[in-house]
Short mmCIF file of C-alpha atoms in Angstrom, two decimals:
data_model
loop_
_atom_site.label_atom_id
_atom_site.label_comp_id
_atom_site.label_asym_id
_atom_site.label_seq_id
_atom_site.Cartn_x
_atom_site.Cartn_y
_atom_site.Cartn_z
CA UNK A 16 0.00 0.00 0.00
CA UNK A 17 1.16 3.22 -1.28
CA UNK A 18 2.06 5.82 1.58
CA UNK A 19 0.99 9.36 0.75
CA UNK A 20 2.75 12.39 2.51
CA UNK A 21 -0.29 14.54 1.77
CA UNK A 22 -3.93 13.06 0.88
CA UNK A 23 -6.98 15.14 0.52
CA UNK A 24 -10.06 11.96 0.36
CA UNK A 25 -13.64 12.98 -0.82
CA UNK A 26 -13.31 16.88 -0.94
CA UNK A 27 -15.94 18.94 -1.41
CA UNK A 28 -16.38 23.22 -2.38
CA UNK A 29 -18.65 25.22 -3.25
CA UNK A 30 -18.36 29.02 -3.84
CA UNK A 31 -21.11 31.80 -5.09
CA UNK A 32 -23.57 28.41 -4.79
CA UNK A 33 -20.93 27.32 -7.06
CA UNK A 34 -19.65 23.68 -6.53
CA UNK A 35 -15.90 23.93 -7.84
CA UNK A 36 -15.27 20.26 -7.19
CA UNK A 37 -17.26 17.36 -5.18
CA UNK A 38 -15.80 13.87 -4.50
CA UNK A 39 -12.52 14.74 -5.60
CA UNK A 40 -9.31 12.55 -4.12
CA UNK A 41 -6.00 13.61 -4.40
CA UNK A 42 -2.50 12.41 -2.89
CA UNK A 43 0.98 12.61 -3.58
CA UNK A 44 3.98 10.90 -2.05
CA UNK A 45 7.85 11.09 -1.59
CA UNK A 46 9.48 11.36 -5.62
CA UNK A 47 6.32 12.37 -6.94
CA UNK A 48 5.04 15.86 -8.46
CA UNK A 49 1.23 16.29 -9.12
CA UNK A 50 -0.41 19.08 -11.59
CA UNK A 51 -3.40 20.66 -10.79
CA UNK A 52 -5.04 21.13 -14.79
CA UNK A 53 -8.15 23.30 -15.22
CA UNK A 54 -9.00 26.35 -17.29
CA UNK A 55 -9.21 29.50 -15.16
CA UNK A 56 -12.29 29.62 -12.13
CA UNK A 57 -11.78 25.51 -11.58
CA UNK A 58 -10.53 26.35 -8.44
CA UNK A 59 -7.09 25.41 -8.47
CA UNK A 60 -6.08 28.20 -6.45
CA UNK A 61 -8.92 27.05 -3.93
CA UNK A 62 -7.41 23.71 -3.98
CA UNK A 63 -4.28 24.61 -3.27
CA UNK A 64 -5.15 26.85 -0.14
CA UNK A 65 -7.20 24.30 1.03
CA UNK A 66 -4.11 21.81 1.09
CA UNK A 67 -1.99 23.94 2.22
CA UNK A 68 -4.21 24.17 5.57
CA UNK A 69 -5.12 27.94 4.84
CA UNK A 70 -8.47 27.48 3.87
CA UNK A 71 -11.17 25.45 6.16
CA UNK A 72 -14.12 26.26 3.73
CA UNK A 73 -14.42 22.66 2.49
CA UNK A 74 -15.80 18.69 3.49
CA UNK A 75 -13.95 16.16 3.39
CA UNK A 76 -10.62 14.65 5.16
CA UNK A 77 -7.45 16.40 4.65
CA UNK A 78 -4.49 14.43 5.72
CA UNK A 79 -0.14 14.54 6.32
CA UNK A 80 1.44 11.40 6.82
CA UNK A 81 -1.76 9.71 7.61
CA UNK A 82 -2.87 11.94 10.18
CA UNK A 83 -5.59 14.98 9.54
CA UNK A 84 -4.21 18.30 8.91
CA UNK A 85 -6.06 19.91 11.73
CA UNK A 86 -4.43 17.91 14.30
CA UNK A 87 -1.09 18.49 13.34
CA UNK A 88 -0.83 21.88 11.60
CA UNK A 89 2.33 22.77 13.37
CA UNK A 90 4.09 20.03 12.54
CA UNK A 91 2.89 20.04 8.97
CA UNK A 92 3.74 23.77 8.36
CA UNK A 93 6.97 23.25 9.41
CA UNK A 94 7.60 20.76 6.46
CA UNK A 95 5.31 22.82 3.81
CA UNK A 96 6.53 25.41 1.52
CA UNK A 97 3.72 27.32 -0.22
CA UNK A 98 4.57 29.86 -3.20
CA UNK A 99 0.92 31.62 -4.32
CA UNK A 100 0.14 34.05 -6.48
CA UNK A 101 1.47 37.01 -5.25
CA UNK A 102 5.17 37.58 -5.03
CA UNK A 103 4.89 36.96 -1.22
CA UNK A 104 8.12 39.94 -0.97
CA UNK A 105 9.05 42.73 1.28
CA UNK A 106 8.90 45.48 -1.79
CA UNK A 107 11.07 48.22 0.33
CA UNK A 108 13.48 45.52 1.41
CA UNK A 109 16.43 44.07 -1.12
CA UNK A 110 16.46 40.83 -2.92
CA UNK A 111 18.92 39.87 0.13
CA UNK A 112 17.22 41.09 2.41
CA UNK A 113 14.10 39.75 1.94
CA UNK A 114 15.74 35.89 1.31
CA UNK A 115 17.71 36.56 4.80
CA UNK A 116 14.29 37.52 6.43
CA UNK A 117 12.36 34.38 4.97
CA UNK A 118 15.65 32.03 6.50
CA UNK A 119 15.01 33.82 9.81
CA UNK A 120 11.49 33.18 9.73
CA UNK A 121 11.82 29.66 8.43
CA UNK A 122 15.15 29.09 10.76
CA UNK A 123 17.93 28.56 8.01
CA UNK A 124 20.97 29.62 9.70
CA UNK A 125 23.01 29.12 6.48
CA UNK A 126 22.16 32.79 4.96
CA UNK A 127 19.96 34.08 7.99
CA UNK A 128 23.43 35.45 9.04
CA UNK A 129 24.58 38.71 7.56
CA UNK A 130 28.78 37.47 7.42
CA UNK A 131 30.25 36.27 4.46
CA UNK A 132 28.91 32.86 4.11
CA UNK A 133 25.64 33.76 3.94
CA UNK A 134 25.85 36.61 1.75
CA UNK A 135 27.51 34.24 -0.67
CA UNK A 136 24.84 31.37 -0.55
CA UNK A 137 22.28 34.28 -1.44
CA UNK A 138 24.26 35.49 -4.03
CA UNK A 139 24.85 32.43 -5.33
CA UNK A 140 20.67 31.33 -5.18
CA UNK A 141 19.61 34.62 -7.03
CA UNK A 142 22.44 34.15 -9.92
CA UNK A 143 20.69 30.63 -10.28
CA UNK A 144 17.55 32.43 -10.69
CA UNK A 145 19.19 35.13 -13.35
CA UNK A 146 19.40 37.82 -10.22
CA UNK A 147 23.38 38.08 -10.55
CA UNK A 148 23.76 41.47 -9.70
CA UNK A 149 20.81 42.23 -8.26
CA UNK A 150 21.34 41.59 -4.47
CA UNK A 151 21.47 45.03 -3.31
CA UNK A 152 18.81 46.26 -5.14
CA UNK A 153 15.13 47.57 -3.58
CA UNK A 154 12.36 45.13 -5.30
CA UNK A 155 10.12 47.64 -5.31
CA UNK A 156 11.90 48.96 -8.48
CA UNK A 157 12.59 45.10 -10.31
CA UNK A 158 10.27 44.08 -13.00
CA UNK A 159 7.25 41.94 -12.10
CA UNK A 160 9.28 39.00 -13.14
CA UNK A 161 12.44 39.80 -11.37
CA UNK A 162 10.43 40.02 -8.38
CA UNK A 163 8.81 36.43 -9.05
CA UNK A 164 12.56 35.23 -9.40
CA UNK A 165 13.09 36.35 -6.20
CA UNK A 166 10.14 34.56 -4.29
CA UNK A 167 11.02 31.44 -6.18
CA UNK A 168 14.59 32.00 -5.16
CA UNK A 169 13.19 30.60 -2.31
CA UNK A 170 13.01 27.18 -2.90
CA UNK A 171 16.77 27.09 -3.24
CA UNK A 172 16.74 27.49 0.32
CA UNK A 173 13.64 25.80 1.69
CA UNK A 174 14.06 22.52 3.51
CA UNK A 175 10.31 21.59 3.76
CA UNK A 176 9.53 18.10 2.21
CA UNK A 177 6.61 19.13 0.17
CA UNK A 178 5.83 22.29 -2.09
CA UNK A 179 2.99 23.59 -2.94
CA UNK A 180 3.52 25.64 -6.20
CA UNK A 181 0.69 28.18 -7.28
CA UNK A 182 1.47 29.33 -11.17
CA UNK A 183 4.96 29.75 -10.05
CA UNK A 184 6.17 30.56 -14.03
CA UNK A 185 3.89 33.27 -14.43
CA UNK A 186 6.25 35.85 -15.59
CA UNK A 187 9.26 33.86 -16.11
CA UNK A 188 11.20 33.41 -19.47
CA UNK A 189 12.12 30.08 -21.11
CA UNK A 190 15.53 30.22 -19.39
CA UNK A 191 13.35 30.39 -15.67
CA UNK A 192 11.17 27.71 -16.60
CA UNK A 193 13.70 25.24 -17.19
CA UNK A 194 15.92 26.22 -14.29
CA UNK A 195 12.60 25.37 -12.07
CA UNK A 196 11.84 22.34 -13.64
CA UNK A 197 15.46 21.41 -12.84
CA UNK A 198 15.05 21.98 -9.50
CA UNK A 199 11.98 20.44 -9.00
CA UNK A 200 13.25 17.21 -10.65
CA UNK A 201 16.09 17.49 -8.29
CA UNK A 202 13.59 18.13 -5.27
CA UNK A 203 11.79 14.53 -6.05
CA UNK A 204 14.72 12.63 -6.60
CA UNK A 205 16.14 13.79 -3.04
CA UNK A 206 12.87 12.47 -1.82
CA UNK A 207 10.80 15.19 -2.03
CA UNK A 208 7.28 15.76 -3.15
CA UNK A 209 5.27 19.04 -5.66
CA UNK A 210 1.75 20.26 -5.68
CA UNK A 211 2.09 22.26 -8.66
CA UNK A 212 -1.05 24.39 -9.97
CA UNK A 213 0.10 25.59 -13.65
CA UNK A 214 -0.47 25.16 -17.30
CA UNK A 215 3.13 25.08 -18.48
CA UNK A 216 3.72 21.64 -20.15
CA UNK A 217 5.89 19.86 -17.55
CA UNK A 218 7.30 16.80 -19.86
CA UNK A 219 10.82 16.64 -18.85
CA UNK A 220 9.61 16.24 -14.99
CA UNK A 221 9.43 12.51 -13.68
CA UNK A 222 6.68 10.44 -11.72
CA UNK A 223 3.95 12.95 -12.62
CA UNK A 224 0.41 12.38 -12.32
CA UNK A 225 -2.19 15.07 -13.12
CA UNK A 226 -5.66 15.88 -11.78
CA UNK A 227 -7.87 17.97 -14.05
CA UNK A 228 -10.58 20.72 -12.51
CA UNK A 229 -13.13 21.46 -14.61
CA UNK A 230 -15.21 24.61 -13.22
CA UNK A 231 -16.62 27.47 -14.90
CA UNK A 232 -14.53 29.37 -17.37
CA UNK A 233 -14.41 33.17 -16.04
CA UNK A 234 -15.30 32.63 -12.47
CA UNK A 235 -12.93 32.74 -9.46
#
């Protein structure tokens, strides 16, 4: 029998007296990446906040390691990493900055240190995501893109077992999009696991499976 890290059995929700999905299972485990399909107002979004234990407004049984979400949402935080929509950055703080304050947050000592071998491990994530240069500089002033390079930059550092992924090559050149299906490959093969949400065709990543929304075209 299969063990799932994360496993959402018979979910049910309905928006606007909308049902977005009903009787809907889902699970992942360790090496595995699923995609969320769907055109836009399925509710992948919806889906994703509701398994990443920031959304309650559903039914059915939400589960991490075989035990429900709501009894151990500490411990299951702690080994999440959720990217959304937004760019999720400080905009008056500097690329740096802002990737020393998530490793505080998140307690990664090897860049939450301002000395010189944590300035180099951030310098050295943002050149992987084409921010070579850019360390120093406000965010508030990069592109809309550079600015979703730096969020993702984020997953260089993250030691959570499972992502969650929201659209996360929505602004990002060809270039981007393979670095982060490079390091998603890499994530699963360490043992790892991806909730992606996108419609980018993800061919050259390994053990994926795909669950397909259907929804309303137009709503949210």
């Amino acid at each position: 029998m299969t063990n799932f890290l994360l496993q959402g059995n018979n979910l049910y929700c309905e928006r606007d007296r909308r049902i977005l999905f009903e009787n809907l299972d889902v699970s992942v485990s360790a090496g595995e990446v699923l995609q969320i399909e769907g055109p836009n107002g399925s509710g992948k979004t919806t889906l994703l906040r509701i398994l990443t234990g920031l959304s309650d407004a559903y039914e059915g049984e939400l589960l991490w390691r075989g035990k429900s979400v709501r009894k151990v949402r500490e411990h299951y935080y702690q080994e999440m990493q959720y990217l959304g929509h937004a760019p999720g950055i400080k905009q008056a703080l500097t690329a740096a900055e802002n990737l020393r304050w998530y490793s505080v947050i998140h307690g990664s000592n090897s860049v939450a240190a301002n000395d010189e071998k944590g300035n180099k491990r951030i310098a050295d994530v943002l050149a992987k995501v084409g921010l070579q240069g850019y360390e120093d500089v406000p965010c508030h002033t990069l592109s809309a893109g550079q600015q979703r390079r730096v969020n993702l930059a984020r997953l260089y550092l993250s030691s959570a077992t499972i992502w969650l992924l929201d659209e996360p090559f929505t602004a990002i050149d060809k270039s981007g999009i393979r670095s982060i299906e490079k390091l998603i490959n890499e994530h699963i093969n360490e043992g790892g696991a991806v909730v992606i949400a996108t419609h980018q065709d993800l061919e050259s990543v390994p053990n994926l499976r795909r669950v397909t929304l259907s929804g309303v075209p137009g709503d949210r």
